[in-house]
Every structure is written in C-alpha cells, then in structure tokens.
Short mmCIF file of C-alpha atoms and ligand atoms in Angstrom, two decimals:
data_model
loop_
_atom_site.label_atom_id
_atom_site.label_comp_id
_atom_site.label_asym_id
_atom_site.label_seq_id
_atom_site.Cartn_x
_atom_site.Cartn_y
_atom_site.Cartn_z
CA MET A 1 -14.92 -80.10 42.54
CA LEU A 2 -17.11 -79.92 45.61
CA ASN A 3 -14.52 -77.91 47.57
CA ARG A 4 -14.35 -75.38 44.65
CA CYS A 5 -17.97 -75.08 44.51
CA LEU A 6 -18.33 -74.17 48.27
CA ALA A 7 -15.41 -71.81 48.08
CA LEU A 8 -17.14 -70.36 44.98
CA GLY A 9 -20.54 -70.22 46.74
CA LEU A 10 -19.04 -68.46 49.87
CA LEU A 11 -16.95 -65.88 47.43
CA LEU A 12 -20.17 -65.19 45.56
CA SER A 13 -22.73 -65.72 48.05
CA ALA A 14 -25.23 -63.55 46.29
CA PHE A 15 -25.14 -66.28 43.31
CA THR A 16 -26.01 -69.13 45.42
CA LEU A 17 -29.68 -69.24 44.23
CA ALA A 18 -28.21 -70.09 40.82
CA GLY A 19 -27.81 -73.80 42.11
CA GLU A 20 -25.05 -74.63 39.82
CA CYS A 21 -21.31 -74.25 39.89
CA ARG A 22 -20.34 -73.41 36.26
CA ALA A 23 -16.99 -74.32 34.74
CA GLN A 24 -16.26 -70.85 34.52
CA GLN A 25 -14.67 -68.94 37.62
CA ARG A 26 -17.58 -66.73 38.06
CA PRO A 27 -21.01 -65.87 36.23
CA PRO A 28 -19.98 -64.08 32.85
CA ASN A 29 -20.03 -60.36 32.40
CA ILE A 30 -22.69 -59.34 30.04
CA LEU A 31 -21.82 -56.46 27.37
CA PHE A 32 -25.02 -55.52 25.50
CA LEU A 33 -23.93 -53.25 22.63
CA PHE A 34 -27.44 -52.16 21.42
CA SER A 35 -28.04 -49.92 18.40
CA ASP A 36 -31.35 -47.97 17.60
CA ASP A 37 -32.82 -48.74 13.84
CA LEU A 38 -29.85 -50.89 12.87
CA THR A 39 -30.91 -53.33 10.26
CA CYS A 40 -29.22 -56.46 8.92
CA GLN A 41 -29.21 -55.25 5.41
CA ALA A 42 -26.41 -52.67 6.66
CA ILE A 43 -24.07 -55.24 8.34
CA SER A 44 -21.93 -57.39 6.17
CA ALA A 45 -21.97 -60.38 8.31
CA TYR A 46 -25.79 -60.76 7.14
CA GLY A 47 -24.56 -60.59 3.61
CA ASP A 48 -27.01 -58.28 1.64
CA LYS A 49 -26.63 -58.66 -1.99
CA ARG A 50 -26.33 -54.91 -2.21
CA GLN A 51 -23.33 -55.05 -0.18
CA LEU A 52 -23.84 -51.58 1.30
CA LEU A 53 -21.55 -51.72 4.05
CA ASN A 54 -18.41 -53.21 5.53
CA THR A 55 -18.85 -53.75 9.14
CA PRO A 56 -15.68 -55.62 10.48
CA ASN A 57 -16.14 -55.32 14.08
CA MET A 58 -19.76 -56.51 14.16
CA ASP A 59 -18.84 -59.05 11.62
CA ARG A 60 -16.18 -59.96 14.36
CA ILE A 61 -18.95 -60.83 16.91
CA GLY A 62 -20.32 -63.06 14.62
CA ARG A 63 -17.52 -64.92 13.18
CA GLU A 64 -16.03 -65.47 16.81
CA GLY A 65 -19.52 -66.27 18.14
CA MET A 66 -22.90 -67.09 16.62
CA ARG A 67 -25.01 -65.04 14.09
CA PHE A 68 -28.81 -65.41 14.59
CA ASP A 69 -30.77 -64.96 10.95
CA ARG A 70 -33.97 -64.82 12.43
CA CYS A 71 -34.06 -62.73 15.48
CA LEU A 72 -37.71 -61.24 15.26
CA VAL A 73 -39.25 -58.46 17.21
CA THR A 74 -42.88 -58.63 18.70
CA ASN A 75 -43.59 -55.06 18.13
CA SER A 76 -41.29 -52.86 15.73
CA ILE A 77 -40.71 -49.68 17.28
CA CYS A 78 -38.33 -48.34 19.57
CA GLY A 79 -39.79 -47.87 23.13
CA PRO A 80 -41.88 -51.04 23.03
CA SER A 81 -38.89 -53.49 22.05
CA ARG A 82 -36.81 -51.91 24.85
CA ALA A 83 -39.70 -52.67 27.33
CA THR A 84 -39.89 -55.98 26.07
CA ILE A 85 -35.99 -56.52 26.30
CA LEU A 86 -36.16 -55.59 29.95
CA THR A 87 -39.18 -57.77 30.94
CA GLY A 88 -39.31 -60.56 28.76
CA LYS A 89 -42.85 -59.67 28.13
CA TYR A 90 -45.17 -58.47 25.27
CA SER A 91 -46.30 -54.94 24.94
CA HIS A 92 -49.74 -55.73 26.22
CA LEU A 93 -48.01 -57.18 29.47
CA ASN A 94 -45.43 -54.76 30.26
CA GLY A 95 -47.71 -51.70 29.45
CA PHE A 96 -45.62 -49.82 26.95
CA TYR A 97 -47.22 -49.86 23.34
CA ASN A 98 -45.89 -46.97 21.46
CA ASN A 99 -43.55 -44.27 21.63
CA SER A 100 -46.48 -41.66 21.82
CA ASN A 101 -48.10 -41.93 25.17
CA SER A 102 -46.57 -45.04 26.83
CA ARG A 103 -44.55 -44.79 29.95
CA PHE A 104 -42.49 -47.54 31.33
CA ASP A 105 -43.83 -48.71 34.82
CA SER A 106 -40.28 -48.86 36.42
CA SER A 107 -41.57 -50.65 39.48
CA GLN A 108 -42.08 -53.66 37.38
CA GLN A 109 -39.98 -56.91 37.34
CA THR A 110 -36.88 -56.58 34.82
CA PHE A 111 -33.94 -58.57 34.29
CA PRO A 112 -31.47 -55.79 35.28
CA LYS A 113 -33.02 -55.92 38.54
CA LEU A 114 -33.05 -59.59 39.12
CA LEU A 115 -29.07 -59.47 37.99
CA GLN A 116 -28.25 -56.79 40.43
CA ARG A 117 -30.41 -58.64 43.32
CA ALA A 118 -28.04 -61.71 42.44
CA GLY A 119 -24.76 -59.75 42.82
CA TYR A 120 -23.83 -58.22 39.47
CA SER A 121 -22.88 -54.45 38.84
CA THR A 122 -25.37 -53.03 36.44
CA ALA A 123 -25.39 -49.94 34.21
CA VAL A 124 -27.11 -48.29 31.25
CA ILE A 125 -25.67 -45.73 29.17
CA GLY A 126 -27.07 -44.05 26.06
CA LYS A 127 -30.47 -44.22 24.83
CA TRP A 128 -33.06 -45.27 26.87
CA HIS A 129 -36.34 -43.90 25.44
CA LEU A 130 -38.72 -45.39 28.14
CA MET A 131 -40.03 -42.07 29.62
CA SER A 132 -39.30 -43.04 33.34
CA ASP A 133 -35.96 -43.27 34.75
CA PRO A 134 -34.03 -46.47 34.83
CA THR A 135 -34.42 -48.78 37.64
CA GLY A 136 -32.36 -51.72 38.70
CA PHE A 137 -28.88 -50.30 37.69
CA ASP A 138 -26.37 -49.19 39.89
CA TYR A 139 -24.95 -46.46 37.42
CA TRP A 140 -27.11 -44.78 34.60
CA GLN A 141 -26.65 -41.99 32.38
CA ILE A 142 -29.23 -41.60 29.36
CA LEU A 143 -30.14 -39.27 26.59
CA PRO A 144 -33.22 -37.38 27.23
CA GLY A 145 -36.16 -38.84 24.84
CA GLN A 146 -34.55 -39.59 21.43
CA GLY A 147 -31.47 -37.63 22.08
CA ILE A 148 -29.24 -35.66 19.67
CA TYR A 149 -26.40 -36.62 17.29
CA TYR A 150 -24.09 -33.86 18.24
CA ASN A 151 -22.80 -32.63 21.51
CA PRO A 152 -25.54 -34.16 23.45
CA PRO A 153 -27.29 -33.12 26.67
CA MET A 154 -27.37 -36.33 28.83
CA ASN A 155 -29.02 -37.38 32.17
CA ASP A 156 -26.53 -38.44 34.47
CA GLN A 157 -28.73 -40.21 37.39
CA GLY A 158 -31.01 -37.30 37.40
CA LYS A 159 -28.26 -34.44 36.77
CA PRO A 160 -28.47 -32.84 33.59
CA VAL A 161 -24.89 -32.88 31.83
CA LYS A 162 -23.43 -31.95 28.41
CA HIS A 163 -20.75 -33.55 26.52
CA SER A 164 -18.80 -32.63 23.61
CA GLY A 165 -18.43 -34.50 20.29
CA TYR A 166 -20.58 -37.14 18.37
CA THR A 167 -23.00 -39.10 20.28
CA THR A 168 -21.84 -42.24 19.10
CA ASP A 169 -18.34 -41.82 20.18
CA VAL A 170 -19.59 -39.94 23.58
CA ILE A 171 -21.66 -43.14 24.51
CA THR A 172 -18.77 -45.15 24.05
CA ASP A 173 -16.45 -42.96 25.83
CA LEU A 174 -18.78 -43.04 28.71
CA SER A 175 -19.06 -46.76 28.81
CA LEU A 176 -15.30 -47.41 28.55
CA GLU A 177 -14.94 -44.93 31.52
CA TRP A 178 -17.60 -47.07 33.67
CA LEU A 179 -15.89 -50.30 32.73
CA LYS A 180 -12.59 -49.02 33.98
CA ASN A 181 -13.82 -47.72 37.09
CA ARG A 182 -16.71 -50.55 37.83
CA ASP A 183 -16.86 -52.65 41.15
CA LYS A 184 -14.24 -55.24 39.82
CA SER A 185 -15.36 -57.74 42.61
CA LYS A 186 -18.63 -58.48 40.66
CA PRO A 187 -19.50 -59.59 37.20
CA PHE A 188 -20.97 -56.69 35.36
CA LEU A 189 -23.87 -56.07 33.04
CA LEU A 190 -23.38 -52.83 30.71
CA MET A 191 -26.11 -51.86 28.46
CA SER A 192 -24.27 -49.38 26.09
CA GLN A 193 -26.92 -48.48 23.87
CA HIS A 194 -26.43 -46.03 20.75
CA LYS A 195 -28.72 -43.33 19.18
CA ALA A 196 -27.61 -44.08 16.04
CA PRO A 197 -28.57 -44.87 13.11
CA HIS A 198 -31.93 -43.61 14.00
CA ARG A 199 -33.50 -40.82 12.15
CA GLU A 200 -32.14 -38.18 10.96
CA TRP A 201 -29.36 -40.26 10.32
CA ALA A 202 -26.68 -37.50 10.91
CA PRO A 203 -23.22 -38.97 10.27
CA ALA A 204 -20.07 -38.02 12.29
CA VAL A 205 -17.85 -35.26 10.69
CA ARG A 206 -15.12 -37.72 9.87
CA HIS A 207 -17.59 -39.93 7.85
CA LEU A 208 -18.83 -37.10 5.47
CA GLY A 209 -18.52 -38.40 2.03
CA TRP A 210 -16.98 -41.65 3.34
CA ASP A 211 -18.71 -43.46 0.06
CA LYS A 212 -17.21 -41.04 -2.33
CA ASP A 213 -20.50 -40.31 -3.79
CA ARG A 214 -21.40 -43.88 -4.51
CA GLN A 215 -24.48 -44.77 -6.36
CA TYR A 216 -26.06 -47.65 -4.52
CA PRO A 217 -27.53 -50.59 -5.88
CA GLU A 218 -31.47 -50.22 -5.39
CA PRO A 219 -33.78 -52.95 -3.70
CA GLU A 220 -36.07 -54.61 -6.22
CA THR A 221 -39.07 -53.09 -4.38
CA LEU A 222 -37.80 -49.52 -4.52
CA PHE A 223 -41.02 -48.70 -6.53
CA ASP A 224 -43.37 -51.15 -5.10
CA ASP A 225 -46.91 -50.23 -6.41
CA TYR A 226 -48.46 -52.51 -3.73
CA GLN A 227 -50.95 -53.88 -6.05
CA GLY A 228 -53.29 -56.59 -4.81
CA ARG A 229 -52.51 -55.47 -1.25
CA SER A 230 -54.41 -54.02 1.80
CA LYS A 231 -55.15 -50.35 1.59
CA ALA A 232 -53.11 -50.43 5.03
CA VAL A 233 -49.90 -51.20 2.96
CA SER A 234 -50.36 -48.50 0.34
CA ASP A 235 -51.88 -45.61 2.43
CA HIS A 236 -48.50 -45.03 4.45
CA ASP A 237 -46.85 -41.89 5.35
CA MET A 238 -43.17 -43.38 5.22
CA GLY A 239 -41.98 -43.30 1.63
CA LEU A 240 -38.93 -41.70 0.15
CA ASP A 241 -41.38 -40.45 -2.30
CA ARG A 242 -43.61 -38.53 0.00
CA THR A 243 -42.17 -38.14 3.68
CA PHE A 244 -38.78 -37.28 3.19
CA THR A 245 -38.25 -34.14 5.13
CA ASP A 246 -35.83 -31.26 4.97
CA LEU A 247 -33.69 -32.51 7.90
CA ASP A 248 -33.84 -35.99 6.40
CA ALA A 249 -32.36 -34.67 2.99
CA LYS A 250 -29.93 -32.75 4.96
CA PHE A 251 -31.22 -29.29 3.75
CA ARG A 252 -31.00 -28.29 7.11
CA PRO A 253 -28.11 -29.16 9.29
CA SER A 254 -28.46 -31.31 12.33
CA PRO A 255 -29.06 -29.53 15.44
CA ASN A 256 -26.37 -28.11 18.31
CA MET A 257 -23.17 -28.57 16.12
CA THR A 258 -20.27 -26.33 16.85
CA PRO A 259 -19.16 -23.75 14.43
CA GLU A 260 -16.27 -26.36 13.45
CA GLN A 261 -18.50 -29.00 13.17
CA LEU A 262 -21.22 -27.09 10.97
CA LYS A 263 -18.26 -25.74 8.60
CA ALA A 264 -17.31 -29.52 7.82
CA TRP A 265 -20.74 -30.34 7.51
CA ASN A 266 -21.58 -27.59 5.06
CA ALA A 267 -18.45 -28.19 3.04
CA TYR A 268 -19.91 -31.56 2.26
CA TYR A 269 -23.61 -31.04 1.88
CA GLU A 270 -23.71 -27.63 0.27
CA PRO A 271 -22.49 -28.29 -3.13
CA ARG A 272 -24.18 -31.47 -3.30
CA ASN A 273 -27.33 -29.61 -2.34
CA ASP A 274 -26.84 -26.96 -4.79
CA ALA A 275 -26.60 -29.66 -7.64
CA PHE A 276 -29.67 -31.17 -6.67
CA GLN A 277 -31.38 -27.86 -6.89
CA LYS A 278 -30.16 -27.25 -10.15
CA ALA A 279 -31.29 -30.66 -11.42
CA LYS A 280 -34.91 -30.10 -10.56
CA LEU A 281 -35.54 -33.77 -10.40
CA THR A 282 -39.05 -35.46 -10.17
CA GLY A 283 -40.55 -38.73 -9.90
CA LYS A 284 -38.61 -41.65 -9.76
CA ASP A 285 -35.31 -39.57 -10.35
CA LEU A 286 -36.20 -37.67 -7.42
CA VAL A 287 -36.93 -40.83 -5.29
CA ARG A 288 -33.56 -42.35 -6.58
CA TRP A 289 -31.71 -39.08 -5.25
CA ARG A 290 -33.21 -39.23 -1.77
CA TYR A 291 -32.28 -43.11 -1.55
CA ASN A 292 -28.92 -42.42 -2.27
CA ARG A 293 -28.64 -39.60 0.34
CA TYR A 294 -30.37 -41.75 2.70
CA MET A 295 -27.98 -44.45 2.06
CA HIS A 296 -24.72 -42.15 2.55
CA ASP A 297 -25.94 -40.62 5.78
CA TYR A 298 -27.56 -44.01 7.38
CA LEU A 299 -24.87 -46.07 6.46
CA ALA A 300 -22.34 -43.35 7.63
CA CYS A 301 -24.08 -43.75 11.16
CA VAL A 302 -23.81 -47.44 11.29
CA LYS A 303 -19.99 -47.25 10.23
CA GLY A 304 -19.67 -44.93 13.40
CA VAL A 305 -21.46 -47.60 15.44
CA ASP A 306 -19.23 -50.37 14.28
CA GLU A 307 -16.04 -48.35 14.82
CA ASN A 308 -17.26 -47.82 18.44
CA ILE A 309 -17.99 -51.55 19.07
CA GLY A 310 -14.44 -52.25 17.95
CA ARG A 311 -13.18 -49.83 20.56
CA MET A 312 -15.42 -51.73 23.19
CA LEU A 313 -13.86 -55.28 21.72
CA ASP A 314 -10.34 -54.09 22.10
CA PHE A 315 -11.14 -53.00 25.72
CA LEU A 316 -12.40 -56.33 26.53
CA ASP A 317 -9.02 -57.86 24.87
CA SER A 318 -6.83 -55.71 26.75
CA GLU A 319 -8.18 -56.31 30.12
CA GLY A 320 -8.35 -59.92 29.54
CA LEU A 321 -12.17 -59.91 29.76
CA ALA A 322 -13.06 -61.33 26.55
CA GLU A 323 -13.11 -65.09 27.29
CA ASN A 324 -15.57 -64.60 30.26
CA THR A 325 -17.83 -61.91 28.88
CA ILE A 326 -20.91 -62.37 26.77
CA VAL A 327 -21.12 -59.77 24.06
CA ILE A 328 -24.44 -59.07 22.43
CA CYS A 329 -24.84 -56.84 19.37
CA SER A 330 -28.52 -56.03 18.58
CA SER A 331 -30.95 -53.48 17.77
CA ASP A 332 -34.41 -52.59 19.01
CA GLN A 333 -35.73 -53.44 15.20
CA GLY A 334 -34.73 -53.91 11.77
CA PHE A 335 -35.24 -50.77 9.27
CA PHE A 336 -36.41 -50.50 5.64
CA LEU A 337 -33.37 -49.04 3.38
CA GLY A 338 -35.54 -48.36 0.52
CA GLU A 339 -37.40 -51.67 0.29
CA HIS A 340 -41.20 -51.20 -0.46
CA GLY A 341 -40.09 -47.57 -1.31
CA TRP A 342 -39.71 -47.19 2.53
CA PHE A 343 -37.35 -45.89 5.41
CA ASP A 344 -38.56 -46.52 8.92
CA LYS A 345 -39.88 -49.96 10.75
CA ARG A 346 -43.23 -50.89 12.29
CA TRP A 347 -44.22 -53.16 9.83
CA ILE A 348 -44.28 -57.18 10.07
CA PHE A 349 -42.50 -57.24 6.83
CA GLU A 350 -39.32 -59.08 7.02
CA GLU A 351 -36.72 -56.05 6.94
CA SER A 352 -38.35 -54.29 10.07
CA LEU A 353 -39.49 -57.55 11.58
CA ARG A 354 -36.00 -59.05 11.73
CA THR A 355 -33.27 -57.59 13.73
CA PRO A 356 -29.69 -58.20 14.07
CA LEU A 357 -28.05 -60.71 17.01
CA LEU A 358 -24.36 -61.56 17.15
CA VAL A 359 -23.42 -62.98 19.99
CA ARG A 360 -19.95 -63.78 21.42
CA TRP A 361 -18.89 -65.85 24.38
CA PRO A 362 -15.78 -67.85 23.86
CA SER A 363 -16.07 -70.02 27.06
CA VAL A 364 -19.48 -71.63 25.61
CA ILE A 365 -20.21 -70.44 21.89
CA LYS A 366 -18.18 -72.37 19.26
CA PRO A 367 -16.85 -69.70 16.52
CA GLY A 368 -18.86 -69.40 13.24
CA GLY A 369 -22.09 -70.40 14.58
CA VAL A 370 -25.33 -69.81 12.46
CA SER A 371 -28.74 -70.25 13.92
CA SER A 372 -32.05 -70.19 11.93
CA ASN A 373 -34.36 -70.77 14.56
CA ILE A 374 -37.07 -68.14 15.40
CA VAL A 375 -35.32 -66.11 18.39
CA SER A 376 -36.91 -63.08 19.67
CA LEU A 377 -36.22 -59.75 21.87
CA VAL A 378 -38.81 -61.36 24.20
CA ASP A 379 -35.96 -64.08 24.99
CA PHE A 380 -33.23 -61.62 26.10
CA ALA A 381 -34.28 -61.28 29.50
CA GLU A 382 -34.48 -64.92 30.15
CA THR A 383 -31.29 -65.52 28.46
CA PHE A 384 -29.12 -62.95 30.65
CA LEU A 385 -30.77 -64.41 33.78
CA ASP A 386 -30.02 -68.18 32.46
CA VAL A 387 -26.36 -67.41 31.51
CA ALA A 388 -25.84 -65.72 34.86
CA GLY A 389 -27.51 -68.67 36.66
CA VAL A 390 -30.40 -66.78 37.96
CA PRO A 391 -34.13 -68.67 37.75
CA ILE A 392 -36.14 -67.27 35.15
CA PRO A 393 -39.49 -65.95 36.63
CA ALA A 394 -42.62 -68.08 35.29
CA ASP A 395 -44.29 -64.85 33.81
CA MET A 396 -41.67 -64.08 31.51
CA GLN A 397 -42.99 -64.96 28.16
CA GLY A 398 -39.87 -65.78 26.34
CA HIS A 399 -37.09 -68.75 26.39
CA SER A 400 -33.50 -68.65 27.08
CA LEU A 401 -31.13 -68.84 24.04
CA LEU A 402 -28.62 -70.64 26.07
CA PRO A 403 -29.25 -74.29 24.54
CA LEU A 404 -28.88 -72.44 20.93
CA PHE A 405 -25.59 -70.99 22.14
CA LYS A 406 -24.69 -74.57 22.90
CA GLY A 407 -25.57 -75.62 19.53
CA GLN A 408 -28.52 -77.76 21.02
CA THR A 409 -31.76 -76.67 19.52
CA PRO A 410 -34.70 -78.12 21.90
CA THR A 411 -36.89 -80.38 20.30
CA ASP A 412 -39.85 -78.00 21.10
CA TRP A 413 -38.21 -74.99 20.38
CA ARG A 414 -40.90 -72.41 18.93
CA LYS A 415 -41.92 -72.81 15.11
CA SER A 416 -43.88 -69.55 15.30
CA LEU A 417 -44.08 -66.08 16.84
CA TYR A 418 -46.86 -63.71 17.63
CA TYR A 419 -46.28 -60.06 16.54
CA HIS A 420 -48.75 -57.00 17.54
CA TYR A 421 -48.10 -53.08 16.30
CA TYR A 422 -50.16 -50.56 17.73
CA GLU A 423 -49.14 -46.87 16.98
CA PHE A 424 -51.53 -45.03 14.72
CA PRO A 425 -52.08 -42.52 12.84
CA VAL A 426 -48.71 -40.69 13.71
CA PRO A 427 -45.93 -40.49 12.99
CA HIS A 428 -46.25 -42.83 9.62
CA ARG A 429 -49.67 -43.85 9.04
CA VAL A 430 -49.00 -47.43 9.64
CA ARG A 431 -52.21 -49.24 10.88
CA PRO A 432 -52.42 -51.35 13.57
CA HIS A 433 -51.87 -55.19 12.67
CA TYR A 434 -51.18 -58.51 14.51
CA GLY A 435 -50.17 -61.59 13.08
CA VAL A 436 -48.43 -64.98 13.22
CA ILE A 437 -44.92 -65.59 11.72
CA THR A 438 -43.25 -69.03 10.82
CA ASP A 439 -40.34 -70.10 8.93
CA ARG A 440 -42.06 -69.71 5.36
CA TYR A 441 -45.33 -67.79 6.09
CA LYS A 442 -47.03 -64.70 7.79
CA LEU A 443 -50.84 -64.36 8.37
CA ILE A 444 -51.50 -60.94 9.03
CA HIS A 445 -54.63 -58.84 10.03
CA TYR A 446 -54.77 -55.12 9.71
CA TYR A 447 -57.71 -54.53 11.69
CA LYS A 448 -58.20 -50.62 12.51
CA PRO A 449 -59.61 -48.15 12.09
CA ASP A 450 -61.01 -48.22 8.64
CA VAL A 451 -59.61 -51.53 7.40
CA ASP A 452 -60.47 -55.13 8.12
CA ASP A 453 -58.07 -56.98 5.69
CA TRP A 454 -56.17 -60.28 6.00
CA GLU A 455 -52.95 -61.06 4.18
CA LEU A 456 -51.08 -64.22 3.71
CA LEU A 457 -47.41 -63.85 2.88
CA ASP A 458 -45.40 -66.75 1.62
CA ARG A 459 -41.65 -66.26 1.81
CA GLN A 460 -40.79 -69.20 -0.34
CA ALA A 461 -42.70 -68.29 -3.14
CA ASP A 462 -42.69 -64.43 -2.73
CA PRO A 463 -39.38 -63.36 -1.10
CA LEU A 464 -39.83 -59.73 -1.55
CA GLU A 465 -43.24 -59.94 0.35
CA VAL A 466 -45.08 -58.03 -2.54
CA LYS A 467 -48.11 -60.73 -2.75
CA ASN A 468 -51.05 -61.45 -0.79
CA PHE A 469 -52.01 -65.17 -0.99
CA TYR A 470 -54.77 -65.25 1.37
CA SER A 471 -57.73 -65.56 -1.02
CA ASP A 472 -55.96 -67.99 -3.37
CA PRO A 473 -57.65 -71.40 -2.99
CA ALA A 474 -54.42 -73.24 -3.36
CA TYR A 475 -53.61 -71.70 0.00
CA ALA A 476 -56.76 -72.42 1.87
CA GLU A 477 -55.39 -75.22 3.95
CA THR A 478 -52.34 -73.11 4.96
CA VAL A 479 -54.76 -70.22 5.96
CA LYS A 480 -56.90 -72.58 8.06
CA GLU A 481 -53.85 -73.70 9.83
CA LEU A 482 -52.34 -70.77 10.21
CA HIS A 483 -55.62 -69.04 11.84
CA ALA A 484 -55.63 -71.87 14.21
CA GLU A 485 -51.86 -70.98 15.07
CA LEU A 486 -52.80 -67.33 15.60
CA ASP A 487 -55.86 -68.26 17.92
CA ARG A 488 -53.27 -70.57 20.09
CA LEU A 489 -50.66 -67.79 20.13
CA ARG A 490 -52.88 -65.26 21.28
CA LYS A 491 -54.25 -67.35 24.07
CA GLU A 492 -50.72 -68.38 24.99
CA VAL A 493 -49.32 -64.64 25.28
CA LYS A 494 -52.46 -63.64 27.05
CA GLU A 495 -53.33 -61.15 24.29
CA THR A 496 -55.85 -58.51 25.29
CA ASP A 497 -58.73 -58.36 22.98
CA PRO A 498 -59.26 -55.60 22.19
CA PRO A 499 -56.43 -53.61 23.23
CA PRO A 500 -56.97 -50.44 25.39
CA ARG A 501 -57.45 -47.18 23.56
CA ALA A 502 -54.30 -45.91 24.68
CA ALA A 503 -52.38 -48.67 23.30
CA PHE A 504 -52.78 -46.81 19.82
CA GLY A 505 -51.17 -43.58 20.98
CA ASN A 506 -52.13 -39.87 21.86
CA GLN A 507 -54.04 -39.10 18.53
CA ALA A 508 -57.44 -40.17 18.55
CA PHE A 509 -59.18 -41.87 15.95
CA GLU A 510 -62.75 -43.43 15.39
CA GLY A 511 -63.89 -46.67 14.77
CA GLU A 512 -63.25 -48.44 18.14
CA GLN A 513 -64.00 -51.93 17.89
CA LEU A 514 -61.98 -54.73 17.12
CA PRO A 515 -63.51 -56.41 14.00
CA ALA A 516 -63.14 -59.85 13.14
CA LYS A 517 -61.71 -62.33 15.48
CA PRO A 518 -58.88 -64.47 14.26
CA GLY A 519 -60.43 -67.40 12.55
CA ALA A 520 -63.63 -65.09 11.04
CA LYS A 521 -62.62 -65.40 7.39
CA LYS A 522 -63.16 -62.10 5.53
CA GLU A 523 -65.90 -62.30 2.48
CA1 CA B 601 -35.62 -48.10 17.22
#
C-alpha cells in the first residue's frame, strides 16, 4: 500500500497536498449538472403530491446515490447563489448580493481555482451570470447574461460565437464535446450549467404540447390571501394574478427562433391563445388559465433538462467513467409553482429556499440514500475540495458533505442556517429580509424600507407557511430561543450591519437605516 501511495504521489504530484491516499485510483472527476430555477416540486424523485412531471434521469442520480431533502440556499436568487457556490461564502463576504448591480470579483478565491491548482482540468459551460468573466477554468463558454432559449449567442473565452438549436441541447452538446476532448491525464471538474427552466420558460419545439393539455392539480395556496402576514408578503409583484407578461403567457414568441422553429411554435400556441381570447377569463379563472399555461411551459423546460442529464449519464457509462465520477444535480434555488399565487423565488419560504440536491458517487455513496440534514449551497465548495483531497481554506463558511455521503452525520452538524435576501424593489418587489431556519421553525425579519416586521413560521403546525405565530403567547419561549440563535448565527457568519446600500440593487429607495436589531422584539 505504501508503494502504491508513493507511486500515485509521483504520478499525481499536484495532489501531494492532499496528504491522503484514497481507495480509488485517483481523485474523482466532478460533474456538476446545474440548472437555473429548477425546483424540487418538478422532480419526481422528490415526490410532490401533484405529480407534475416524471424525471427519470434526475431520479436515477438520486436512486443510485443520495437525495438531500433539505438543501437550502442562503440568498434565493441566481447570481448570489452562484457566487456562494464558487466561494463557499455568504453574499456579504463574496460581495455578490443581487442580480441588479453586483459584479463578481473574479480575483477572489474560488473552488475551481483551487482544484485547477491541485491538478484538475476545469471547465464551465452554459449559464454563468456573474457579470465578470470566469476565472479558474481551463476552458469556458458561457451565455451572455441570462442567455436566450433558441439559437443562443455565447462567449467562447472572450470570442462571440453563435449556435443553432435549443439552448439546453446546445449546452449539453458543448459539454460532451469538452469531455471527449479533455486532457485525460487529469481528473476533471465540469460545471455544465443550464439556462432552463428560467423565466420565460420557453420549451423545446419537440416538447410543445407534451402534456396533452393536462389540467394540473393546484397547490393549496394558489389563492393565498396573506391574512395575518406582514405587508412585505402581500405587497409583492410576482403573482400569477398581477405579474404575468405577454412573454410569460406566450402571447409573444420567444426571441431568436428560426422560421421553422417559429412555425412549430405558432402551430401549438396560436389556437390555444385564440381560445383564451374568446373565453375572456377574469379573476380566479384567469389565474387558473395562467397557472396551467405556466406549468406546461416550465415543466417542458425541465423535461428538456432531464433528457440532457440522461445524455450526460449515458456518456459516463459508455466511457467507463461512472464509478469514479461524482455527479451532482442541483439548482441555484427553488421556485414557486403557483404556491402563494406566485412564480419566481427570493423568499425564505420553503419552495424557493429549498433547492434540489441529488448526488451519485458509486465508489463512496451507497445507492438509495436520503439525507434530511440541513445542508446548503454554501457547503458545495468545501465538499468539492474535500472529495478531491484538497485542504479547505479556513475562511470558507460551509461544511464538507463528505461525511454525509458516507452515511455518517457528524454529531455537531448544523441545526440551523442563516438566510439573507437583499434585492428590492425591482424586479418583484420582495422586501429585504433575513432570518434563521431550523428543522421546524423560521424566524424572519422584514426590515426595509417601509416595514419592520417579524414573523415566526412553524412548518410542523402549518406546513403551507401561511400563518405568523410571532405574537402567539404559546410561542414566546420559541421566539426567544430563535432570536438568540439568530444573534449567534449573525456573529458566526460575520454579517454586516447594516448592509451597504449597493446590496439592494440599482433602484434607489428611501428609509436607509436598518431598524430593530435581532432580539429587539416589536411592540
Ligand atoms: Ca436562478
């Protein structure tokens, strides 16, 4: 064994820092299959009772590996989640707070840089959305900004290129091409990152009408009246009743289609749109129509992602790479599929707080594992470094999931997580809020600019999260404990108080000071 270690050490001198000879021949490949706004309710492995969609390929990753049931984000929005994944740090430390005016400081420490330095071949292909160019990658090709769904222009390491086809397929084609031509003397990190199923939820032509005009079961809270809740919750701009645009409704086609694609598109949508116009729906009937249109489109996008994940898994099988490749299927946050009357994300509520995490690594993870521990995107960088045998920098804020992969939950594993969302007032009028999340409770503070409200959610008593127990005397002790825990977490994560003005985005708003420190109970 000693000789084997020495030989391996010479062969992979870059990995000598790892200080450990692992059972496998060399550090694992890391295949990160990432989607934008993909939520657990749309993945059959998570068993949503509406049974919205069958996702056999994502399910396969969970079945052959481990499903994490409570992977939580720290700031439920695209760019900030991506910055947290790369750095292992909260927004206030990595500097990327919002999608409005944040720009990722690409000179800072990231896990791809550390893996590259340790001898990994590294690539990112697809959606990036961090404003600055990627660093720490041997190869990158990214969508500019949000990207588009059809025939996407992309940025190939600084050079503009154009592609034909549906973006989810294109990103997979490019990912497979990179894998085929990679430097096979090294382990790889490939971050293959889809745009889908981001708004405007434009399906591939082959998936138009995939659901045969199904009428979808509704979430219990489709017509949430927000009674007894903070003004922050009711005064939103992300409701199916008020925010649904012509592009969302597909009264306008998605941009940049070829005449052939557009023809197929119109053949599906036009007769249905005509019927809608004739029906002159209002009120709840209008919301119901929008909900069904939204589900057709969003779920078709997820179907496209699932098929393409299948192509990636097939490639690993055909190349004999499956055994020593850790496959991660995840998203930058969850998403509302009509719950509380919403689409979009941002909130600390469960649908947007929780993100999918399915992990397969046959040489380490036993098939069929399920973990209900609170894990987070802030753990990803630490995990990837740990599985590669690379030391985890002390300034990263999460914890490696490697023990959980092995079925061993450390006795001191976190029992709570800190959350902070900033971007306001555009695009969806979700007020800044922070809070603490435990297995059962959430203590939330809406603090800006015209609210100073605390809410206590009890997921055991109220799984739909429609009641505020903060002022209920029966919860007085719980409120006190959670305030103490929130104070502790804010210190632990080195929270900035108050956040810099730029944290909230470009749109100026008045009422600058951060009122009521945690623990200062509202009268
Ligand atoms: Ca997103």
